[in-house]
GROMACS .gro file of C-alpha atoms in nm:
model
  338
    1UNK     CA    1  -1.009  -2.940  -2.457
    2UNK     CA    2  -1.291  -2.737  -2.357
    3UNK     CA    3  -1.579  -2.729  -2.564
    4UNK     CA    4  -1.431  -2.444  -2.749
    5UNK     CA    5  -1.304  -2.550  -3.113
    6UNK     CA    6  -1.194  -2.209  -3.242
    7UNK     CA    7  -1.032  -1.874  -3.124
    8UNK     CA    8  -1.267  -1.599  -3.034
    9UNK     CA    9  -1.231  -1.257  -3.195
   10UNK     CA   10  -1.052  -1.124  -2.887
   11UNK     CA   11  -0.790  -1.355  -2.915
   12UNK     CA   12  -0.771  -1.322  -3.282
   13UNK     CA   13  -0.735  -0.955  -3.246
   14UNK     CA   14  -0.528  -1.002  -2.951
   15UNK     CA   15  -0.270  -1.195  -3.060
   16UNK     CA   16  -0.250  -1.006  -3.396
   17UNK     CA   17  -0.105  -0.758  -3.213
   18UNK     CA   18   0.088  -0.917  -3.036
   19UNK     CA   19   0.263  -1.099  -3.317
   20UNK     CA   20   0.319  -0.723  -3.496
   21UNK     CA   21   0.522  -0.662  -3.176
   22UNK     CA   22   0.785  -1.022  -3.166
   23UNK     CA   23   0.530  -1.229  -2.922
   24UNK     CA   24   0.459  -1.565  -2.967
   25UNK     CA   25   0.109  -1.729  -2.909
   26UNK     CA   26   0.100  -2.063  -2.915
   27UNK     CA   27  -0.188  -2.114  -3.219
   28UNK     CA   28  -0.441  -2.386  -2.987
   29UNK     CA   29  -0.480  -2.102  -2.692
   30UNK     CA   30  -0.770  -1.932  -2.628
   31UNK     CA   31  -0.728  -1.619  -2.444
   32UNK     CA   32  -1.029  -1.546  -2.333
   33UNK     CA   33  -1.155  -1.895  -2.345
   34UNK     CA   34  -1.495  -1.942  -2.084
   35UNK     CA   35  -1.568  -2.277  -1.909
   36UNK     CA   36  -1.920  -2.341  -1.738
   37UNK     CA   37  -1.756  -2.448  -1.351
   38UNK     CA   38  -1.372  -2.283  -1.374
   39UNK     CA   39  -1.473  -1.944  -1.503
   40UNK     CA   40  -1.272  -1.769  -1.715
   41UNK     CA   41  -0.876  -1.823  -1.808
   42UNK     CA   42  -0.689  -1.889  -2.082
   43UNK     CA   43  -0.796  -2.256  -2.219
   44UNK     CA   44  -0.597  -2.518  -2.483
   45UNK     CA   45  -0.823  -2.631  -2.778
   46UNK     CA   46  -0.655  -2.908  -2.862
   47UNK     CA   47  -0.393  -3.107  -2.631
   48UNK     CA   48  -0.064  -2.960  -2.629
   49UNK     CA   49   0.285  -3.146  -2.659
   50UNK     CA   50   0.533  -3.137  -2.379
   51UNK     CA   51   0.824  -2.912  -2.454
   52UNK     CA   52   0.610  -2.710  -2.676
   53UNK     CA   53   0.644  -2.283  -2.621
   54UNK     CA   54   0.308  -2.128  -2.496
   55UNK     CA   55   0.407  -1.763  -2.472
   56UNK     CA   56   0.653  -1.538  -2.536
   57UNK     CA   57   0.634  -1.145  -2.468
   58UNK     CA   58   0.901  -0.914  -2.576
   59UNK     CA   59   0.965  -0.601  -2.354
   60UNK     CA   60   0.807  -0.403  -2.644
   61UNK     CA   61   0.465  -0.554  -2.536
   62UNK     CA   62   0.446  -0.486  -2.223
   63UNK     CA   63   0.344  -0.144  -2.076
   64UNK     CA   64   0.583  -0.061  -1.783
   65UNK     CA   65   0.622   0.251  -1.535
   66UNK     CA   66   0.831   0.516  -1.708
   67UNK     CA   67   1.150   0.579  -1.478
   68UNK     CA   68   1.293   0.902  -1.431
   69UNK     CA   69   1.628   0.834  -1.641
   70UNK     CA   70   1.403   0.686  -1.935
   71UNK     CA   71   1.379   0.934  -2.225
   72UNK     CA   72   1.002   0.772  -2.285
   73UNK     CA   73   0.942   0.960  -1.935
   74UNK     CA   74   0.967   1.319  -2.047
   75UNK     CA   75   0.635   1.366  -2.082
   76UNK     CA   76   0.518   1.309  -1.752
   77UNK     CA   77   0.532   1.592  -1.498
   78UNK     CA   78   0.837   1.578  -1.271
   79UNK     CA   79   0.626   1.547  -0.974
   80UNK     CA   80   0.445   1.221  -1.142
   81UNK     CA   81   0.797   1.063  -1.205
   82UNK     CA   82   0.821   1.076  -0.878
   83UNK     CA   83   0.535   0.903  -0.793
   84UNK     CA   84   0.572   0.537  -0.707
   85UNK     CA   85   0.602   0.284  -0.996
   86UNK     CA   86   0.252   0.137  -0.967
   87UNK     CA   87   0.080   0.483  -0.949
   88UNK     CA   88   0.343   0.628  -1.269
   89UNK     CA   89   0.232   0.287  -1.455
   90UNK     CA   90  -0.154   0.354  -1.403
   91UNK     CA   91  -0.107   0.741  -1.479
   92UNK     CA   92   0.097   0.616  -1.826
   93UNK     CA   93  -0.245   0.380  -1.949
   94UNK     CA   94  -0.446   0.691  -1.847
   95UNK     CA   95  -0.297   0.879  -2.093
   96UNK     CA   96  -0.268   0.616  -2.318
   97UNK     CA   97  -0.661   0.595  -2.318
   98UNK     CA   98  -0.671   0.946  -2.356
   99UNK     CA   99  -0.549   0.972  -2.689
  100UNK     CA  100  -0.836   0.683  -2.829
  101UNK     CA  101  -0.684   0.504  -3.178
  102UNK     CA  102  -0.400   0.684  -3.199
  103UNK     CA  103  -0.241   0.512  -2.886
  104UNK     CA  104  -0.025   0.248  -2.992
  105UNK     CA  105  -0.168   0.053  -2.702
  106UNK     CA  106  -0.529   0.058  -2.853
  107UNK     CA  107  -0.585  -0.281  -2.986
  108UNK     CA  108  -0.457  -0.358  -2.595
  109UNK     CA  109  -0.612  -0.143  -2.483
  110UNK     CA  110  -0.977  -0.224  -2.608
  111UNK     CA  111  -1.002  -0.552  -2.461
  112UNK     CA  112  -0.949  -0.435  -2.137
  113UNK     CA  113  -1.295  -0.458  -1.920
  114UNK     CA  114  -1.508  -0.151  -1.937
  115UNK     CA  115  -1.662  -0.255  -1.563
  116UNK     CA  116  -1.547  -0.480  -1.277
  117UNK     CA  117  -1.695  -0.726  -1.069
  118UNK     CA  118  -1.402  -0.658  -0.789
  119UNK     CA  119  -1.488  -0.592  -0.421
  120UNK     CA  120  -1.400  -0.262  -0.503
  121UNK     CA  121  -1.696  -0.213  -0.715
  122UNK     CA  122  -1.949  -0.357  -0.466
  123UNK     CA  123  -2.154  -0.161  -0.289
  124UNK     CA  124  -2.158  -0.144   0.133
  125UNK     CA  125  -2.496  -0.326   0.122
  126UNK     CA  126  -2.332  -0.565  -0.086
  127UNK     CA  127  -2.020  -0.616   0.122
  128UNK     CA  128  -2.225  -0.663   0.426
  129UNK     CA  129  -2.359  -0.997   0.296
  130UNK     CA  130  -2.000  -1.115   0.365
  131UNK     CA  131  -2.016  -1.048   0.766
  132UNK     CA  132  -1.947  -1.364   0.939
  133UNK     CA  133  -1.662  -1.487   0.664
  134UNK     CA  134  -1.302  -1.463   0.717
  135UNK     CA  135  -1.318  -1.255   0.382
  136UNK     CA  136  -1.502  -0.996   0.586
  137UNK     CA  137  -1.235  -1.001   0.869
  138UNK     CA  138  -0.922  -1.001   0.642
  139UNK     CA  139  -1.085  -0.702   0.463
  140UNK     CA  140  -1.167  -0.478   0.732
  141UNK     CA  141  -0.827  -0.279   0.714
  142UNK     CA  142  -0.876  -0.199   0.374
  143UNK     CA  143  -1.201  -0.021   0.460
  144UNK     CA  144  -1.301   0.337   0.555
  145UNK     CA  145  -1.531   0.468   0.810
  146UNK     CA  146  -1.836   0.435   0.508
  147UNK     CA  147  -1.738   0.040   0.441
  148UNK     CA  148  -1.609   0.151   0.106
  149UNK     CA  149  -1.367  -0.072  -0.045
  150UNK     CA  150  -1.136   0.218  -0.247
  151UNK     CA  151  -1.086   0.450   0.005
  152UNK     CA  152  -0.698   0.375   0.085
  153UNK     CA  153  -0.712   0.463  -0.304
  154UNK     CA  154  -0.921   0.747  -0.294
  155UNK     CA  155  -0.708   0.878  -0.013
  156UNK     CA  156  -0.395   0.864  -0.278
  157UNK     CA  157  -0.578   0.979  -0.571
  158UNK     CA  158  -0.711   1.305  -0.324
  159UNK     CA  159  -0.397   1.392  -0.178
  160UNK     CA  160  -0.140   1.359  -0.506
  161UNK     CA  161  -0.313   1.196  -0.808
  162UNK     CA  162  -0.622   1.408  -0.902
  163UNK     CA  163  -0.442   1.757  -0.854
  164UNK     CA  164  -0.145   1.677  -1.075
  165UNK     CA  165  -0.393   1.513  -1.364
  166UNK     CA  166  -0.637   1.811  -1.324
  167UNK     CA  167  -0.358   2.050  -1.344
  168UNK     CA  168  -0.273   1.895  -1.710
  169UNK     CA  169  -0.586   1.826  -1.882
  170UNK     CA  170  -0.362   1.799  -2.221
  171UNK     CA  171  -0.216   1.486  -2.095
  172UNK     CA  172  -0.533   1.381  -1.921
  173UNK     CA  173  -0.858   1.463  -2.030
  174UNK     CA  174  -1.053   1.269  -1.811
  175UNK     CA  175  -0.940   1.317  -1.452
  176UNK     CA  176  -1.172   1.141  -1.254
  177UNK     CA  177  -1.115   0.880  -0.984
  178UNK     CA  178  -1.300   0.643  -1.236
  179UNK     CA  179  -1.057   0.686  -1.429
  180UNK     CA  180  -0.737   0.614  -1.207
  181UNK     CA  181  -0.914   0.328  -1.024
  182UNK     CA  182  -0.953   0.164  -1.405
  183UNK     CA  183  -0.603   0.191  -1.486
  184UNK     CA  184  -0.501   0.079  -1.160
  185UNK     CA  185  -0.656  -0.254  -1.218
  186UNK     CA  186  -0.463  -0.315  -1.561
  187UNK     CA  187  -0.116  -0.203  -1.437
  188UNK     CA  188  -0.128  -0.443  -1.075
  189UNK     CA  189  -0.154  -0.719  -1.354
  190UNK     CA  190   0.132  -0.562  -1.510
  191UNK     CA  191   0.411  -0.855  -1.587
  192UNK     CA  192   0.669  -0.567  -1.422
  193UNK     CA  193   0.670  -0.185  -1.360
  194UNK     CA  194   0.993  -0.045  -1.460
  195UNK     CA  195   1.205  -0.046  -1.802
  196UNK     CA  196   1.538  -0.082  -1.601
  197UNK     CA  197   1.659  -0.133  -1.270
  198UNK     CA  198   1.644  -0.465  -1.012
  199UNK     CA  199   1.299  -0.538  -1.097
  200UNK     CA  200   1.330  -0.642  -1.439
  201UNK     CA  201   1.528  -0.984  -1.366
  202UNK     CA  202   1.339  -1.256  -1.321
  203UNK     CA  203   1.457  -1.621  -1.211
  204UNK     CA  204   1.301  -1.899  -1.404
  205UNK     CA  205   1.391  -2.252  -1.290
  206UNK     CA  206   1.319  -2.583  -1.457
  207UNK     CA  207   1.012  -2.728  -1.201
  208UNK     CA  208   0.992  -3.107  -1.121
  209UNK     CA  209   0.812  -3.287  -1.369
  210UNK     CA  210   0.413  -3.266  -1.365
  211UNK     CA  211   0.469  -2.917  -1.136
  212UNK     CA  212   0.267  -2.625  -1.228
  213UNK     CA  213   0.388  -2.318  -1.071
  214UNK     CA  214   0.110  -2.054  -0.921
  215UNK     CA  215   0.104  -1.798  -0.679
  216UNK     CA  216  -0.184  -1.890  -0.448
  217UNK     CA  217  -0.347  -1.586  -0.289
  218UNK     CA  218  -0.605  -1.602  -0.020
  219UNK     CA  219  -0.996  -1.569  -0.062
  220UNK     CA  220  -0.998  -1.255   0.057
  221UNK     CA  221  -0.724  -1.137  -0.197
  222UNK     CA  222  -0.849  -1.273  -0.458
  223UNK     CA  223  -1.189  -1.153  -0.424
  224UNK     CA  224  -1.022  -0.767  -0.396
  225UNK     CA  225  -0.880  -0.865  -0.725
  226UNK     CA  226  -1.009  -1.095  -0.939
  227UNK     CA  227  -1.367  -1.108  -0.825
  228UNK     CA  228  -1.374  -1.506  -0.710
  229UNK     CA  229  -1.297  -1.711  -0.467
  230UNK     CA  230  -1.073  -2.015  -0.463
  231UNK     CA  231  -1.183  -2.374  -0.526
  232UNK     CA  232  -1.106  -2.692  -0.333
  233UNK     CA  233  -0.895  -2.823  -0.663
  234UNK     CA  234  -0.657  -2.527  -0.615
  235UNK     CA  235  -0.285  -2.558  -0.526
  236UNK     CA  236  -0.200  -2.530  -0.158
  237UNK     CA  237  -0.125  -2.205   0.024
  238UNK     CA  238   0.296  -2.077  -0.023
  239UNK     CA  239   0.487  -2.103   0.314
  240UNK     CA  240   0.383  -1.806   0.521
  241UNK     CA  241   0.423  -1.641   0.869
  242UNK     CA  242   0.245  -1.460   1.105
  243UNK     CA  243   0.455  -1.209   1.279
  244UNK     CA  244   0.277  -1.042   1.631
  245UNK     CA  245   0.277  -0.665   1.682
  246UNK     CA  246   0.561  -0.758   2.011
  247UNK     CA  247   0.772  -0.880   1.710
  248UNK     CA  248   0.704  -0.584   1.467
  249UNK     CA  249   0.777  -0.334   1.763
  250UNK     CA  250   1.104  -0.479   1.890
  251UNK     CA  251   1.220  -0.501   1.506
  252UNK     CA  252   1.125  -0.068   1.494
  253UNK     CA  253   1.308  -0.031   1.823
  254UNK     CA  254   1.616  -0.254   1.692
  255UNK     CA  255   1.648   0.026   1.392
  256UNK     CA  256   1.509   0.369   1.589
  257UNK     CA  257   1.884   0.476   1.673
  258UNK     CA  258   2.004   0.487   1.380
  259UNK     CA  259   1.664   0.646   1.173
  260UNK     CA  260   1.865   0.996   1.172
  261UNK     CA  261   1.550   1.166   1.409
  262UNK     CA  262   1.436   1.105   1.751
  263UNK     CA  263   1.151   0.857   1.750
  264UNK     CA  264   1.176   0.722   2.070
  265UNK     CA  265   0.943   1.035   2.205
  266UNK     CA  266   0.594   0.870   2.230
  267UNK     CA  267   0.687   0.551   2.178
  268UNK     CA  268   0.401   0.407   2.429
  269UNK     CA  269   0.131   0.594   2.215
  270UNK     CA  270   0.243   0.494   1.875
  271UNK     CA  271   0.286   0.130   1.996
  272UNK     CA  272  -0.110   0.094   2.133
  273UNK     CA  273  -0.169   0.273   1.817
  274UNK     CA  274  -0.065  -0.009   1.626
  275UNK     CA  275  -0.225  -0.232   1.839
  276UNK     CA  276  -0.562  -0.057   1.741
  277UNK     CA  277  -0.437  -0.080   1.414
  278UNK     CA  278  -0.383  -0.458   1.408
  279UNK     CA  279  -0.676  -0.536   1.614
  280UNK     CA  280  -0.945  -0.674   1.320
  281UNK     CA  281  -0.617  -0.889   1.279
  282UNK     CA  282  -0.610  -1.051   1.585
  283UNK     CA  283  -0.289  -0.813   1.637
  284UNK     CA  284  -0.087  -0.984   1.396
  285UNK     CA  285   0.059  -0.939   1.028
  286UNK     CA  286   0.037  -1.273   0.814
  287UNK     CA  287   0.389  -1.300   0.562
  288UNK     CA  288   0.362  -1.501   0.228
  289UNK     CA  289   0.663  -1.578   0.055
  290UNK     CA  290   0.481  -1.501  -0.259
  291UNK     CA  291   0.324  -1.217  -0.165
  292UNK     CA  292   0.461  -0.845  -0.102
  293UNK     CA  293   0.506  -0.760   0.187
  294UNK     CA  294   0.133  -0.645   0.326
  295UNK     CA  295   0.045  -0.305   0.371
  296UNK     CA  296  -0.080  -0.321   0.734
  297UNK     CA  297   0.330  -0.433   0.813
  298UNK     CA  298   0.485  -0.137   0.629
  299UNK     CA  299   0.236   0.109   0.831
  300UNK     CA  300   0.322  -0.074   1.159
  301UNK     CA  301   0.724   0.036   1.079
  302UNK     CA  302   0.611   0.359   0.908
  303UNK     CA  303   0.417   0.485   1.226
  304UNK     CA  304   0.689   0.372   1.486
  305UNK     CA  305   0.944   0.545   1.337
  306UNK     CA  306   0.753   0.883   1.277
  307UNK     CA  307   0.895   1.187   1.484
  308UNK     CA  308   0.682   1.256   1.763
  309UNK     CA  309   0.551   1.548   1.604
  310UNK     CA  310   0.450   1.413   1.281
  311UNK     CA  311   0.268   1.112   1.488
  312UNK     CA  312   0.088   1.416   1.673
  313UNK     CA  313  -0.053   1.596   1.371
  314UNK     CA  314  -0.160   1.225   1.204
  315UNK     CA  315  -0.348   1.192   1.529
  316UNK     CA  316  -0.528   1.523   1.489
  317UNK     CA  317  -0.610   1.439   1.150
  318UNK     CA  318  -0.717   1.119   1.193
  319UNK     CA  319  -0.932   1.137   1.511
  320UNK     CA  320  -0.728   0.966   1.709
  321UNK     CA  321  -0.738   0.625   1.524
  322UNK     CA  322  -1.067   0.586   1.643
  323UNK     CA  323  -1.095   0.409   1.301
  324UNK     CA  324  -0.795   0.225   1.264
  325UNK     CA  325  -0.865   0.115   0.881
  326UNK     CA  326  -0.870   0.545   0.828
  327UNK     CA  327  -0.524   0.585   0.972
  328UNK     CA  328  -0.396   0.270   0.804
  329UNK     CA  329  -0.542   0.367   0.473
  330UNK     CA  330  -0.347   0.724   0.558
  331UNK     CA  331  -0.041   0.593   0.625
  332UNK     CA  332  -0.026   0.329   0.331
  333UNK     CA  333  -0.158   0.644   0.085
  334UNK     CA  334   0.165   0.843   0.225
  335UNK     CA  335   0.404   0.520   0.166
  336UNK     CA  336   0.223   0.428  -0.209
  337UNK     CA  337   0.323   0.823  -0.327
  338UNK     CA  338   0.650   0.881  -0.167
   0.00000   0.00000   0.00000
């Protein structure tokens, strides 16, 4: 127990809802329960009994990425079902928010947070205090020339997102990066992003007794996310790797014959680019096995298999990864829409 003796009117509301849709709720959670020294979570009033169900959500309660073949789709523009399932899923709770109380997602949708207290939301000046921290160093890749935190997601909202929304304001009054960037941070918490396919199977296995399964993510991580930092109670760090750019470049050249294109031609130059690119990480990817597979490793595989051409023209656009966090964030923008 935590000091609180009764569900708050979020939860009330909440689970309301959810019940109208087949969930279950076990009656002595709490939501949106706050404690004074472990923030905020979801919190048992009372003790619960072993055995005993906490939650249960039906597909019809959670919002997921509309795939091409699904009817619910049609709506979209064909070139946002193309988009990939993270961006579709954050363009669907868009629209969703568009349409106010007659979304059936409203009494979800009004709990969500109005305003973050995610890195992405703090200013440079503000960022800055962090200098000296490995949070600092781990998030260097993720920003721009300006220190801003969103610009790998300003880069995919400029080059795809915003045209397509501001081409249909029907479907999408509002069309603002504001906008995008506060759907985003509802569908990465998304329980899956697709109706059908390989990614809706999940594995559950019975744990040993007195195990609590989490999925520990690092300070840095979490802070992009959540907005706080882990505590020394917290489980240990998953098994996890860190793979050196020699490693990453022998794997490209393992798979360059048979990538259908000739991408040996400037091979040399697209390698020390990716050295440049991995520098503020000590020239080295780190792997989690619960993690997905980090951004700074896809553009590492993207960018040594590009024809020579194409890695000629990102140059030229890019100043010549003089800023290796801009061509990173260019790179990942290009893998997050195609």
């Amino acid at each position: 127990m935590h000091g609180c003796m009764e569900r708050s009117s979020a939860t009330l509301r909440l689970v309301d809802w959810l019940a109208n849709r087949g969930a279950h709720v076990h009656p002595e959670l709490e939501l949106f329960g706050e404690h004074p020294s472990r923030g905020r979570g979801v919190f048992a009033l009372a003790p619960i009994r072993k055995g005993e169900l906490l939650l249960a959500v039906p597909r019809s309660a959670v919002v997921c990425a509309c795939e091409e073949s699904d009817s619910s789709s049609r709506w979209l523009p064909a070139e946002a079902r193309a988009m990939s399932p993270m961006v579709r899923t954050a363009l669907v709770l868009m629209r969703e928010e568009a349409l106010g109380d007659a979304s059936s997602w409203a009494p979800y949708l009004s709990l969500l947070p109005r305003s973050y207290d995610t890195l992405e939301n703090w200013s440079p000046v503000e960022i800055e205090r962090l200098r000296g921290t490995a949070v600092y160093d781990h998030l260097a890749g993720l920003r721009d020339a300006s220190g801003d935190l969103v610009g790998a997601a300003r880069l995919v909202y400029d080059k795809q997102i915003g045209r397509v929304v501001r081409e249909h304001p029907d479907l999408w009054p509002d069309p603002s990066l504001g906008a995008f960037l506060r759907a985003c941070a509802a569908a990465i918490d998304m329980l899956n992003h697709a109706r059908a396919g390989t990614a809706t199977a999940l594995l559950v296995e019975r744990p040993p007794p007195g195990v609590v399964g989490v999925v520990a993510l690092d300070d840095a991580q979490l802070l992009l996310c959540y907005g706080f930092v882990s505590s020394p109670r917290d489980a240990p760090l998953p098994a996890s790797v860190r793979l050196p750019l020699r490693l990453l470049l022998g794997a490209a050249a393992a798979t360059r014959d048979g990538a259908g294109w000739e991408v040996g031609a400037a091979w040399e130059a697209k390698a020390a680019a990716c050295g440049r690119l991995l520098e503020p990480y000590g020239g080295e990817v780190s792997v989690s096995e619960a993690e997905p597979l980090p951004d700074a490793l896809l553009t590492v595989v993207q960018l040594m298999l590009l024809p020579a051409d194409d890695f000629a023209e990102l140059l030229r656009g890019r100043s010549a990864f003089c800023c290796p966090c801009e061509a990173a964030a260019d790179s990942v923008a290009s893998n997050c829409v195609s």
